[in-house]
Amino acid sequence: MAEYNDKYLALMGGRFGKPKRIPHWEHWSCPDAETYITGIDYYAHPRLCRLKMAELYPQLELPIPERDEHVPRPENLMNGRSSYVDEHGRRHVRWGHSLSNHWNWGELFKTPEDVFAFSPLRQGDFTNIPVVESRDYRDEEKLYREYRAQYPAEWGSEAPEGSTASVGFYNTMFMWPLLTFGWMLFLKACLDKRFERIMGEFAEINRRVFRVFARLPVNFIVCHDDIATSHGPILSPAWMRKNIFPRYKEFWRIVRDAGKTVIFMSDGCIDVFVDDIVACGAQGIITEPYTSIRAIAGKYQNVFLAGEGDCRILLRNDPVEIEAMVRRMVATAKAAGGYAFCIGNHIPWNTPPQAVERYLDLCTELGHLE
């Protein structure tokens, strides 16, 4: 049997054996912690800081800037405020080393009738429409070439065996109408029969996307849809099982038939949907600590899991509480097919740096499975 690294073994849900150490899949957004840990000012020397982080915690796999160029400090951009409204009336807040994007999705639509008059397929080109996946979807071959350029030419049509090469898509299905129309119009329109045509057209766009993904030299497809809040589903299970999950099953079959492994990612508490997600073909779930991740580990033996760590615990900066959290995560990892340390609700910019360092060091100390 080939020798696989720990991250690949975890992502494969233990089907090729357990990793020796628990890998990380972190949502990293705390430059001040990097400065504290490395002793190198992230904003003055981002490349040097990241190189030191890679030396201390290579398991994080943080991207390293090509140049060591000064990064503007968000507090200066915002004149000391916690949020601000730009010249277009869009609100921004501090996010990582910069500012968040706005959340004025759907500002092109004013009424439900505007929604029902819209045709995603006739539009086709979303390059200048802020839907995160803002691309031109009219030409599938052109779309393929754009994605294929992100991977080494020598790989051909397949990633090397054991590679964790992946491609991700933010708008797996639910995010398309949410981002295109905005929360309020989406919720006002989604129960109308006329909305079914719109969902069908978004699905056709995604068929093109997943056919492209099936041809890429990757081993993993990360499919994102925020289908829940911290309190549970946004829309009823009945609506989801009619409009969303059948499309997941179809799309994921396309890439699974090409030998890819599907990992699903969502915010919130997705407990009520876990069985649906697995039945549709996901072999990994990345979510937040509001979801009962330990229960999933007990029910599904070959599923990769991440997101059990809780930033609220890091924000309290209690050493005893942080150690208890890491020990719980290790216990879940031992029960799961595959598992990664992950603060599922992010490590935001205002997390105490000491708490971040303690978390990482405890993961290093305790995160062994042999």
PDB file of N, CA and C in Angstrom, residues 133-219:
ATOM      1  N   GLU A 133     -19.060  33.372  -6.326  1.00  0.00           N
ATOM      2  CA  GLU A 133     -18.607  32.654  -7.529  1.00  0.00           C
ATOM      3  C   GLU A 133     -18.972  33.477  -8.761  1.00  0.00           C
ATOM      4  N   SER A 134     -18.368  34.648  -8.843  1.00  0.00           N
ATOM      5  CA  SER A 134     -18.718  35.601  -9.905  1.00  0.00           C
ATOM      6  C   SER A 134     -17.904  35.293 -11.165  1.00  0.00           C
ATOM      7  N   ARG A 135     -18.429  34.395 -11.977  1.00  0.00           N
ATOM      8  CA  ARG A 135     -17.761  33.933 -13.195  1.00  0.00           C
ATOM      9  C   ARG A 135     -18.738  33.952 -14.376  1.00  0.00           C
ATOM     10  N   ASP A 136     -18.180  33.720 -15.545  1.00  0.00           N
ATOM     11  CA  ASP A 136     -18.984  33.563 -16.752  1.00  0.00           C
ATOM     12  C   ASP A 136     -19.217  32.074 -16.966  1.00  0.00           C
ATOM     13  N   TYR A 137     -20.472  31.654 -16.898  1.00  0.00           N
ATOM     14  CA  TYR A 137     -20.815  30.233 -16.969  1.00  0.00           C
ATOM     15  C   TYR A 137     -21.395  29.835 -18.324  1.00  0.00           C
ATOM     16  N   ARG A 138     -21.282  30.686 -19.323  1.00  0.00           N
ATOM     17  CA  ARG A 138     -21.927  30.401 -20.598  1.00  0.00           C
ATOM     18  C   ARG A 138     -21.169  29.364 -21.416  1.00  0.00           C
ATOM     19  N   ASP A 139     -19.858  29.335 -21.292  1.00  0.00           N
ATOM     20  CA  ASP A 139     -19.030  28.451 -22.117  1.00  0.00           C
ATOM     21  C   ASP A 139     -18.312  27.465 -21.201  1.00  0.00           C
ATOM     22  N   GLU A 140     -18.752  26.204 -21.218  1.00  0.00           N
ATOM     23  CA  GLU A 140     -18.208  25.198 -20.311  1.00  0.00           C
ATOM     24  C   GLU A 140     -16.730  24.930 -20.578  1.00  0.00           C
ATOM     25  N   GLU A 141     -16.310  24.924 -21.826  1.00  0.00           N
ATOM     26  CA  GLU A 141     -14.904  24.668 -22.132  1.00  0.00           C
ATOM     27  C   GLU A 141     -14.019  25.816 -21.648  1.00  0.00           C
ATOM     28  N   LYS A 142     -14.482  27.023 -21.799  1.00  0.00           N
ATOM     29  CA  LYS A 142     -13.736  28.181 -21.296  1.00  0.00           C
ATOM     30  C   LYS A 142     -13.636  28.116 -19.776  1.00  0.00           C
ATOM     31  N   LEU A 143     -14.716  27.732 -19.144  1.00  0.00           N
ATOM     32  CA  LEU A 143     -14.720  27.584 -17.692  1.00  0.00           C
ATOM     33  C   LEU A 143     -13.706  26.519 -17.259  1.00  0.00           C
ATOM     34  N   TYR A 144     -13.670  25.419 -17.995  1.00  0.00           N
ATOM     35  CA  TYR A 144     -12.695  24.363 -17.692  1.00  0.00           C
ATOM     36  C   TYR A 144     -11.267  24.899 -17.794  1.00  0.00           C
ATOM     37  N   ARG A 145     -10.972  25.624 -18.848  1.00  0.00           N
ATOM     38  CA  ARG A 145      -9.615  26.140 -19.030  1.00  0.00           C
ATOM     39  C   ARG A 145      -9.214  27.076 -17.889  1.00  0.00           C
ATOM     40  N   GLU A 146     -10.163  27.870 -17.417  1.00  0.00           N
ATOM     41  CA  GLU A 146      -9.868  28.785 -16.316  1.00  0.00           C
ATOM     42  C   GLU A 146      -9.518  28.021 -15.041  1.00  0.00           C
ATOM     43  N   TYR A 147     -10.286  26.983 -14.740  1.00  0.00           N
ATOM     44  CA  TYR A 147      -9.993  26.178 -13.543  1.00  0.00           C
ATOM     45  C   TYR A 147      -8.717  25.359 -13.739  1.00  0.00           C
ATOM     46  N   ARG A 148      -8.544  24.763 -14.927  1.00  0.00           N
ATOM     47  CA  ARG A 148      -7.403  23.872 -15.156  1.00  0.00           C
ATOM     48  C   ARG A 148      -6.078  24.606 -15.011  1.00  0.00           C
ATOM     49  N   ALA A 149      -6.058  25.891 -15.310  1.00  0.00           N
ATOM     50  CA  ALA A 149      -4.829  26.676 -15.234  1.00  0.00           C
ATOM     51  C   ALA A 149      -4.299  26.795 -13.809  1.00  0.00           C
ATOM     52  N   GLN A 150      -5.109  26.432 -12.822  1.00  0.00           N
ATOM     53  CA  GLN A 150      -4.695  26.546 -11.426  1.00  0.00           C
ATOM     54  C   GLN A 150      -3.839  25.358 -10.965  1.00  0.00           C
ATOM     55  N   TYR A 151      -3.683  24.331 -11.806  1.00  0.00           N
ATOM     56  CA  TYR A 151      -2.986  23.108 -11.411  1.00  0.00           C
ATOM     57  C   TYR A 151      -1.829  22.832 -12.350  1.00  0.00           C
ATOM     58  N   PRO A 152      -0.810  22.109 -11.874  1.00  0.00           N
ATOM     59  CA  PRO A 152       0.368  21.854 -12.719  1.00  0.00           C
ATOM     60  C   PRO A 152       0.005  21.164 -14.025  1.00  0.00           C
ATOM     61  N   ALA A 153       0.587  21.651 -15.110  1.00  0.00           N
ATOM     62  CA  ALA A 153       0.292  21.086 -16.426  1.00  0.00           C
ATOM     63  C   ALA A 153       0.693  19.623 -16.494  1.00  0.00           C
ATOM     64  N   GLU A 154       1.779  19.257 -15.803  1.00  0.00           N
ATOM     65  CA  GLU A 154       2.283  17.885 -15.885  1.00  0.00           C
ATOM     66  C   GLU A 154       1.371  16.867 -15.205  1.00  0.00           C
ATOM     67  N   TRP A 155       0.399  17.327 -14.448  1.00  0.00           N
ATOM     68  CA  TRP A 155      -0.526  16.385 -13.816  1.00  0.00           C
ATOM     69  C   TRP A 155      -1.507  15.780 -14.818  1.00  0.00           C
ATOM     70  N   GLY A 156      -1.678  16.381 -15.943  1.00  0.00           N
ATOM     71  CA  GLY A 156      -2.642  15.862 -16.901  1.00  0.00           C
ATOM     72  C   GLY A 156      -4.053  15.970 -16.376  1.00  0.00           C
ATOM     73  N   SER A 157      -4.782  14.860 -16.383  1.00  0.00           N
ATOM     74  CA  SER A 157      -6.179  14.881 -15.951  1.00  0.00           C
ATOM     75  C   SER A 157      -6.389  14.302 -14.561  1.00  0.00           C
ATOM     76  N   GLU A 158      -5.314  13.877 -13.894  1.00  0.00           N
ATOM     77  CA  GLU A 158      -5.450  13.274 -12.568  1.00  0.00           C
ATOM     78  C   GLU A 158      -4.391  13.830 -11.626  1.00  0.00           C
ATOM     79  N   ALA A 159      -4.801  14.083 -10.377  1.00  0.00           N
ATOM     80  CA  ALA A 159      -3.844  14.485  -9.353  1.00  0.00           C
ATOM     81  C   ALA A 159      -3.017  13.279  -8.937  1.00  0.00           C
ATOM     82  N   PRO A 160      -1.807  13.493  -8.456  1.00  0.00           N
ATOM     83  CA  PRO A 160      -1.005  12.362  -7.982  1.00  0.00           C
ATOM     84  C   PRO A 160      -1.723  11.590  -6.880  1.00  0.00           C
ATOM     85  N   GLU A 161      -1.492  10.294  -6.836  1.00  0.00           N
ATOM     86  CA  GLU A 161      -2.089   9.471  -5.792  1.00  0.00           C
ATOM     87  C   GLU A 161      -1.636   9.980  -4.426  1.00  0.00           C
ATOM     88  N   GLY A 162      -2.583  10.141  -3.522  1.00  0.00           N
ATOM     89  CA  GLY A 162      -2.260  10.617  -2.191  1.00  0.00           C
ATOM     90  C   GLY A 162      -2.199  12.119  -2.049  1.00  0.00           C
ATOM     91  N   SER A 163      -2.385  12.847  -3.157  1.00  0.00           N
ATOM     92  CA  SER A 163      -2.369  14.302  -3.096  1.00  0.00           C
ATOM     93  C   SER A 163      -3.661  14.817  -2.461  1.00  0.00           C
ATOM     94  N   THR A 164      -3.549  15.904  -1.718  1.00  0.00           N
ATOM     95  CA  THR A 164      -4.741  16.541  -1.156  1.00  0.00           C
ATOM     96  C   THR A 164      -5.232  17.677  -2.045  1.00  0.00           C
ATOM     97  N   ALA A 165      -4.818  17.681  -3.307  1.00  0.00           N
ATOM     98  CA  ALA A 165      -5.260  18.718  -4.241  1.00  0.00           C
ATOM     99  C   ALA A 165      -6.786  18.758  -4.297  1.00  0.00           C
ATOM    100  N   SER A 166      -7.321  19.961  -4.273  1.00  0.00           N
ATOM    101  CA  SER A 166      -8.778  20.101  -4.208  1.00  0.00           C
ATOM    102  C   SER A 166      -9.233  21.288  -5.037  1.00  0.00           C
ATOM    103  N   VAL A 167     -10.540  21.339  -5.245  1.00  0.00           N
ATOM    104  CA  VAL A 167     -11.185  22.518  -5.801  1.00  0.00           C
ATOM    105  C   VAL A 167     -12.431  22.755  -4.964  1.00  0.00           C
ATOM    106  N   GLY A 168     -12.770  24.015  -4.760  1.00  0.00           N
ATOM    107  CA  GLY A 168     -13.944  24.331  -3.955  1.00  0.00           C
ATOM    108  C   GLY A 168     -14.949  25.160  -4.721  1.00  0.00           C
ATOM    109  N   PHE A 169     -16.204  25.062  -4.294  1.00  0.00           N
ATOM    110  CA  PHE A 169     -17.261  25.871  -4.908  1.00  0.00           C
ATOM    111  C   PHE A 169     -18.186  26.365  -3.812  1.00  0.00           C
ATOM    112  N   TYR A 170     -18.333  27.675  -3.713  1.00  0.00           N
ATOM    113  CA  TYR A 170     -19.079  28.296  -2.622  1.00  0.00           C
ATOM    114  C   TYR A 170     -20.586  28.161  -2.787  1.00  0.00           C
ATOM    115  N   ASN A 171     -21.063  28.151  -4.048  1.00  0.00           N
ATOM    116  CA  ASN A 171     -22.505  28.181  -4.324  1.00  0.00           C
ATOM    117  C   ASN A 171     -22.995  26.805  -4.765  1.00  0.00           C
ATOM    118  N   THR A 172     -22.866  25.800  -3.913  1.00  0.00           N
ATOM    119  CA  THR A 172     -23.214  24.448  -4.343  1.00  0.00           C
ATOM    120  C   THR A 172     -24.670  24.364  -4.789  1.00  0.00           C
ATOM    121  N   MET A 173     -25.554  25.084  -4.162  1.00  0.00           N
ATOM    122  CA  MET A 173     -26.929  25.225  -4.654  1.00  0.00           C
ATOM    123  C   MET A 173     -27.682  26.281  -3.852  1.00  0.00           C
ATOM    124  N   PHE A 174     -27.683  26.176  -2.526  1.00  0.00           N
ATOM    125  CA  PHE A 174     -28.451  27.066  -1.667  1.00  0.00           C
ATOM    126  C   PHE A 174     -27.943  28.511  -1.746  1.00  0.00           C
ATOM    127  N   MET A 175     -26.631  28.674  -1.881  1.00  0.00           N
ATOM    128  CA  MET A 175     -26.073  30.020  -1.869  1.00  0.00           C
ATOM    129  C   MET A 175     -26.409  30.812  -3.135  1.00  0.00           C
ATOM    130  N   TRP A 176     -26.708  30.124  -4.238  1.00  0.00           N
ATOM    131  CA  TRP A 176     -27.013  30.850  -5.472  1.00  0.00           C
ATOM    132  C   TRP A 176     -28.169  31.843  -5.288  1.00  0.00           C
ATOM    133  N   PRO A 177     -29.358  31.396  -4.873  1.00  0.00           N
ATOM    134  CA  PRO A 177     -30.449  32.371  -4.734  1.00  0.00           C
ATOM    135  C   PRO A 177     -30.233  33.324  -3.574  1.00  0.00           C
ATOM    136  N   LEU A 178     -29.587  32.834  -2.503  1.00  0.00           N
ATOM    137  CA  LEU A 178     -29.366  33.695  -1.351  1.00  0.00           C
ATOM    138  C   LEU A 178     -28.491  34.886  -1.738  1.00  0.00           C
ATOM    139  N   LEU A 179     -27.409  34.614  -2.458  1.00  0.00           N
ATOM    140  CA  LEU A 179     -26.479  35.678  -2.818  1.00  0.00           C
ATOM    141  C   LEU A 179     -26.993  36.528  -3.972  1.00  0.00           C
ATOM    142  N   THR A 180     -27.708  35.920  -4.896  1.00  0.00           N
ATOM    143  CA  THR A 180     -28.207  36.666  -6.052  1.00  0.00           C
ATOM    144  C   THR A 180     -29.299  37.650  -5.654  1.00  0.00           C
ATOM    145  N   PHE A 181     -30.228  37.203  -4.808  1.00  0.00           N
ATOM    146  CA  PHE A 181     -31.405  38.019  -4.493  1.00  0.00           C
ATOM    147  C   PHE A 181     -31.351  38.660  -3.113  1.00  0.00           C
ATOM    148  N   GLY A 182     -30.451  38.204  -2.250  1.00  0.00           N
ATOM    149  CA  GLY A 182     -30.426  38.689  -0.872  1.00  0.00           C
ATOM    150  C   GLY A 182     -31.385  37.907   0.002  1.00  0.00           C
ATOM    151  N   TRP A 183     -31.124  37.971   1.303  1.00  0.00           N
ATOM    152  CA  TRP A 183     -31.903  37.172   2.249  1.00  0.00           C
ATOM    153  C   TRP A 183     -33.401  37.412   2.136  1.00  0.00           C
ATOM    154  N   MET A 184     -33.811  38.660   2.219  1.00  0.00           N
ATOM    155  CA  MET A 184     -35.239  38.942   2.343  1.00  0.00           C
ATOM    156  C   MET A 184     -36.015  38.527   1.104  1.00  0.00           C
ATOM    157  N   LEU A 185     -35.511  38.867  -0.080  1.00  0.00           N
ATOM    158  CA  LEU A 185     -36.241  38.501  -1.297  1.00  0.00           C
ATOM    159  C   LEU A 185     -36.197  36.996  -1.533  1.00  0.00           C
ATOM    160  N   PHE A 186     -35.084  36.364  -1.207  1.00  0.00           N
ATOM    161  CA  PHE A 186     -35.018  34.910  -1.318  1.00  0.00           C
ATOM    162  C   PHE A 186     -36.109  34.266  -0.469  1.00  0.00           C
ATOM    163  N   LEU A 187     -36.219  34.674   0.780  1.00  0.00           N
ATOM    164  CA  LEU A 187     -37.211  34.066   1.669  1.00  0.00           C
ATOM    165  C   LEU A 187     -38.643  34.420   1.273  1.00  0.00           C
ATOM    166  N   LYS A 188     -38.837  35.600   0.707  1.00  0.00           N
ATOM    167  CA  LYS A 188     -40.178  35.978   0.253  1.00  0.00           C
ATOM    168  C   LYS A 188     -40.603  35.192  -0.983  1.00  0.00           C
ATOM    169  N   ALA A 189     -39.642  34.844  -1.836  1.00  0.00           N
ATOM    170  CA  ALA A 189     -39.976  34.234  -3.124  1.00  0.00           C
ATOM    171  C   ALA A 189     -39.895  32.718  -3.144  1.00  0.00           C
ATOM    172  N   CYS A 190     -39.162  32.117  -2.224  1.00  0.00           N
ATOM    173  CA  CYS A 190     -38.773  30.717  -2.391  1.00  0.00           C
ATOM    174  C   CYS A 190     -39.934  29.720  -2.317  1.00  0.00           C
ATOM    175  N   LEU A 191     -41.051  30.092  -1.698  1.00  0.00           N
ATOM    176  CA  LEU A 191     -42.183  29.165  -1.606  1.00  0.00           C
ATOM    177  C   LEU A 191     -43.148  29.288  -2.774  1.00  0.00           C
ATOM    178  N   ASP A 192     -42.940  30.244  -3.639  1.00  0.00           N
ATOM    179  CA  ASP A 192     -43.789  30.433  -4.812  1.00  0.00           C
ATOM    180  C   ASP A 192     -43.419  29.409  -5.890  1.00  0.00           C
ATOM    181  N   LYS A 193     -44.412  28.860  -6.562  1.00  0.00           N
ATOM    182  CA  LYS A 193     -44.158  27.857  -7.605  1.00  0.00           C
ATOM    183  C   LYS A 193     -43.238  28.400  -8.698  1.00  0.00           C
ATOM    184  N   ARG A 194     -43.314  29.702  -8.946  1.00  0.00           N
ATOM    185  CA  ARG A 194     -42.494  30.299  -9.998  1.00  0.00           C
ATOM    186  C   ARG A 194     -41.002  30.222  -9.677  1.00  0.00           C
ATOM    187  N   PHE A 195     -40.692  30.045  -8.403  1.00  0.00           N
ATOM    188  CA  PHE A 195     -39.289  29.992  -7.995  1.00  0.00           C
ATOM    189  C   PHE A 195     -38.627  28.683  -8.414  1.00  0.00           C
ATOM    190  N   GLU A 196     -39.418  27.663  -8.679  1.00  0.00           N
ATOM    191  CA  GLU A 196     -38.855  26.371  -9.071  1.00  0.00           C
ATOM    192  C   GLU A 196     -38.082  26.474 -10.385  1.00  0.00           C
ATOM    193  N   ARG A 197     -38.592  27.290 -11.313  1.00  0.00           N
ATOM    194  CA  ARG A 197     -37.845  27.494 -12.566  1.00  0.00           C
ATOM    195  C   ARG A 197     -36.482  28.094 -12.300  1.00  0.00           C
ATOM    196  N   ILE A 198     -36.426  29.054 -11.407  1.00  0.00           N
ATOM    197  CA  ILE A 198     -35.165  29.720 -11.100  1.00  0.00           C
ATOM    198  C   ILE A 198     -34.174  28.733 -10.498  1.00  0.00           C
ATOM    199  N   MET A 199     -34.640  27.905  -9.571  1.00  0.00           N
ATOM    200  CA  MET A 199     -33.749  26.909  -8.977  1.00  0.00           C
ATOM    201  C   MET A 199     -33.278  25.911 -10.029  1.00  0.00           C
ATOM    202  N   GLY A 200     -34.157  25.565 -10.956  1.00  0.00           N
ATOM    203  CA  GLY A 200     -33.771  24.664 -12.036  1.00  0.00           C
ATOM    204  C   GLY A 200     -32.683  25.252 -12.918  1.00  0.00           C
ATOM    205  N   GLU A 201     -32.749  26.557 -13.163  1.00  0.00           N
ATOM    206  CA  GLU A 201     -31.734  27.202 -13.991  1.00  0.00           C
ATOM    207  C   GLU A 201     -30.397  27.307 -13.252  1.00  0.00           C
ATOM    208  N   PHE A 202     -30.435  27.599 -11.951  1.00  0.00           N
ATOM    209  CA  PHE A 202     -29.194  27.576 -11.175  1.00  0.00           C
ATOM    210  C   PHE A 202     -28.586  26.170 -11.203  1.00  0.00           C
ATOM    211  N   ALA A 203     -29.437  25.164 -11.147  1.00  0.00           N
ATOM    212  CA  ALA A 203     -28.943  23.777 -11.192  1.00  0.00           C
ATOM    213  C   ALA A 203     -28.248  23.498 -12.520  1.00  0.00           C
ATOM    214  N   GLU A 204     -28.763  24.006 -13.604  1.00  0.00           N
ATOM    215  CA  GLU A 204     -28.112  23.785 -14.904  1.00  0.00           C
ATOM    216  C   GLU A 204     -26.736  24.448 -14.949  1.00  0.00           C
ATOM    217  N   ILE A 205     -26.619  25.631 -14.358  1.00  0.00           N
ATOM    218  CA  ILE A 205     -25.298  26.262 -14.267  1.00  0.00           C
ATOM    219  C   ILE A 205     -24.332  25.354 -13.512  1.00  0.00           C
ATOM    220  N   ASN A 206     -24.819  24.774 -12.421  1.00  0.00           N
ATOM    221  CA  ASN A 206     -23.923  23.943 -11.614  1.00  0.00           C
ATOM    222  C   ASN A 206     -23.612  22.595 -12.257  1.00  0.00           C
ATOM    223  N   ARG A 207     -24.477  22.105 -13.122  1.00  0.00           N
ATOM    224  CA  ARG A 207     -24.103  20.894 -13.876  1.00  0.00           C
ATOM    225  C   ARG A 207     -22.837  21.150 -14.675  1.00  0.00           C
ATOM    226  N   ARG A 208     -22.765  22.320 -15.266  1.00  0.00           N
ATOM    227  CA  ARG A 208     -21.565  22.681 -16.022  1.00  0.00           C
ATOM    228  C   ARG A 208     -20.350  22.721 -15.097  1.00  0.00           C
ATOM    229  N   VAL A 209     -20.533  23.332 -13.942  1.00  0.00           N
ATOM    230  CA  VAL A 209     -19.429  23.440 -12.981  1.00  0.00           C
ATOM    231  C   VAL A 209     -18.928  22.061 -12.565  1.00  0.00           C
ATOM    232  N   PHE A 210     -19.824  21.171 -12.217  1.00  0.00           N
ATOM    233  CA  PHE A 210     -19.398  19.863 -11.716  1.00  0.00           C
ATOM    234  C   PHE A 210     -18.878  18.966 -12.837  1.00  0.00           C
ATOM    235  N   ARG A 211     -19.337  19.170 -14.051  1.00  0.00           N
ATOM    236  CA  ARG A 211     -18.700  18.458 -15.166  1.00  0.00           C
ATOM    237  C   ARG A 211     -17.263  18.936 -15.347  1.00  0.00           C
ATOM    238  N   VAL A 212     -17.039  20.220 -15.153  1.00  0.00           N
ATOM    239  CA  VAL A 212     -15.671  20.752 -15.196  1.00  0.00           C
ATOM    240  C   VAL A 212     -14.837  20.150 -14.078  1.00  0.00           C
ATOM    241  N   PHE A 213     -15.382  20.111 -12.859  1.00  0.00           N
ATOM    242  CA  PHE A 213     -14.637  19.575 -11.719  1.00  0.00           C
ATOM    243  C   PHE A 213     -14.257  18.107 -11.940  1.00  0.00           C
ATOM    244  N   ALA A 214     -15.131  17.363 -12.590  1.00  0.00           N
ATOM    245  CA  ALA A 214     -14.844  15.945 -12.837  1.00  0.00           C
ATOM    246  C   ALA A 214     -13.610  15.761 -13.705  1.00  0.00           C
ATOM    247  N   ARG A 215     -13.261  16.759 -14.504  1.00  0.00           N
ATOM    248  CA  ARG A 215     -12.115  16.677 -15.416  1.00  0.00           C
ATOM    249  C   ARG A 215     -10.828  17.229 -14.813  1.00  0.00           C
ATOM    250  N   LEU A 216     -10.906  17.842 -13.654  1.00  0.00           N
ATOM    251  CA  LEU A 216      -9.727  18.488 -13.071  1.00  0.00           C
ATOM    252  C   LEU A 216      -8.821  17.474 -12.372  1.00  0.00           C
ATOM    253  N   PRO A 217      -7.513  17.762 -12.304  1.00  0.00           N
ATOM    254  CA  PRO A 217      -6.581  16.891 -11.585  1.00  0.00           C
ATOM    255  C   PRO A 217      -6.610  17.169 -10.083  1.00  0.00           C
ATOM    256  N   VAL A 218      -7.730  16.828  -9.457  1.00  0.00           N
ATOM    257  CA  VAL A 218      -7.910  16.994  -8.012  1.00  0.00           C
ATOM    258  C   VAL A 218      -8.461  15.696  -7.443  1.00  0.00           C
ATOM    259  N   ASN A 219      -8.250  15.517  -6.154  1.00  0.00           N
ATOM    260  CA  ASN A 219      -8.808  14.343  -5.476  1.00  0.00           C
ATOM    261  C   ASN A 219      -9.997  14.687  -4.600  1.00  0.00           C
TER     262      ASN A 219
END
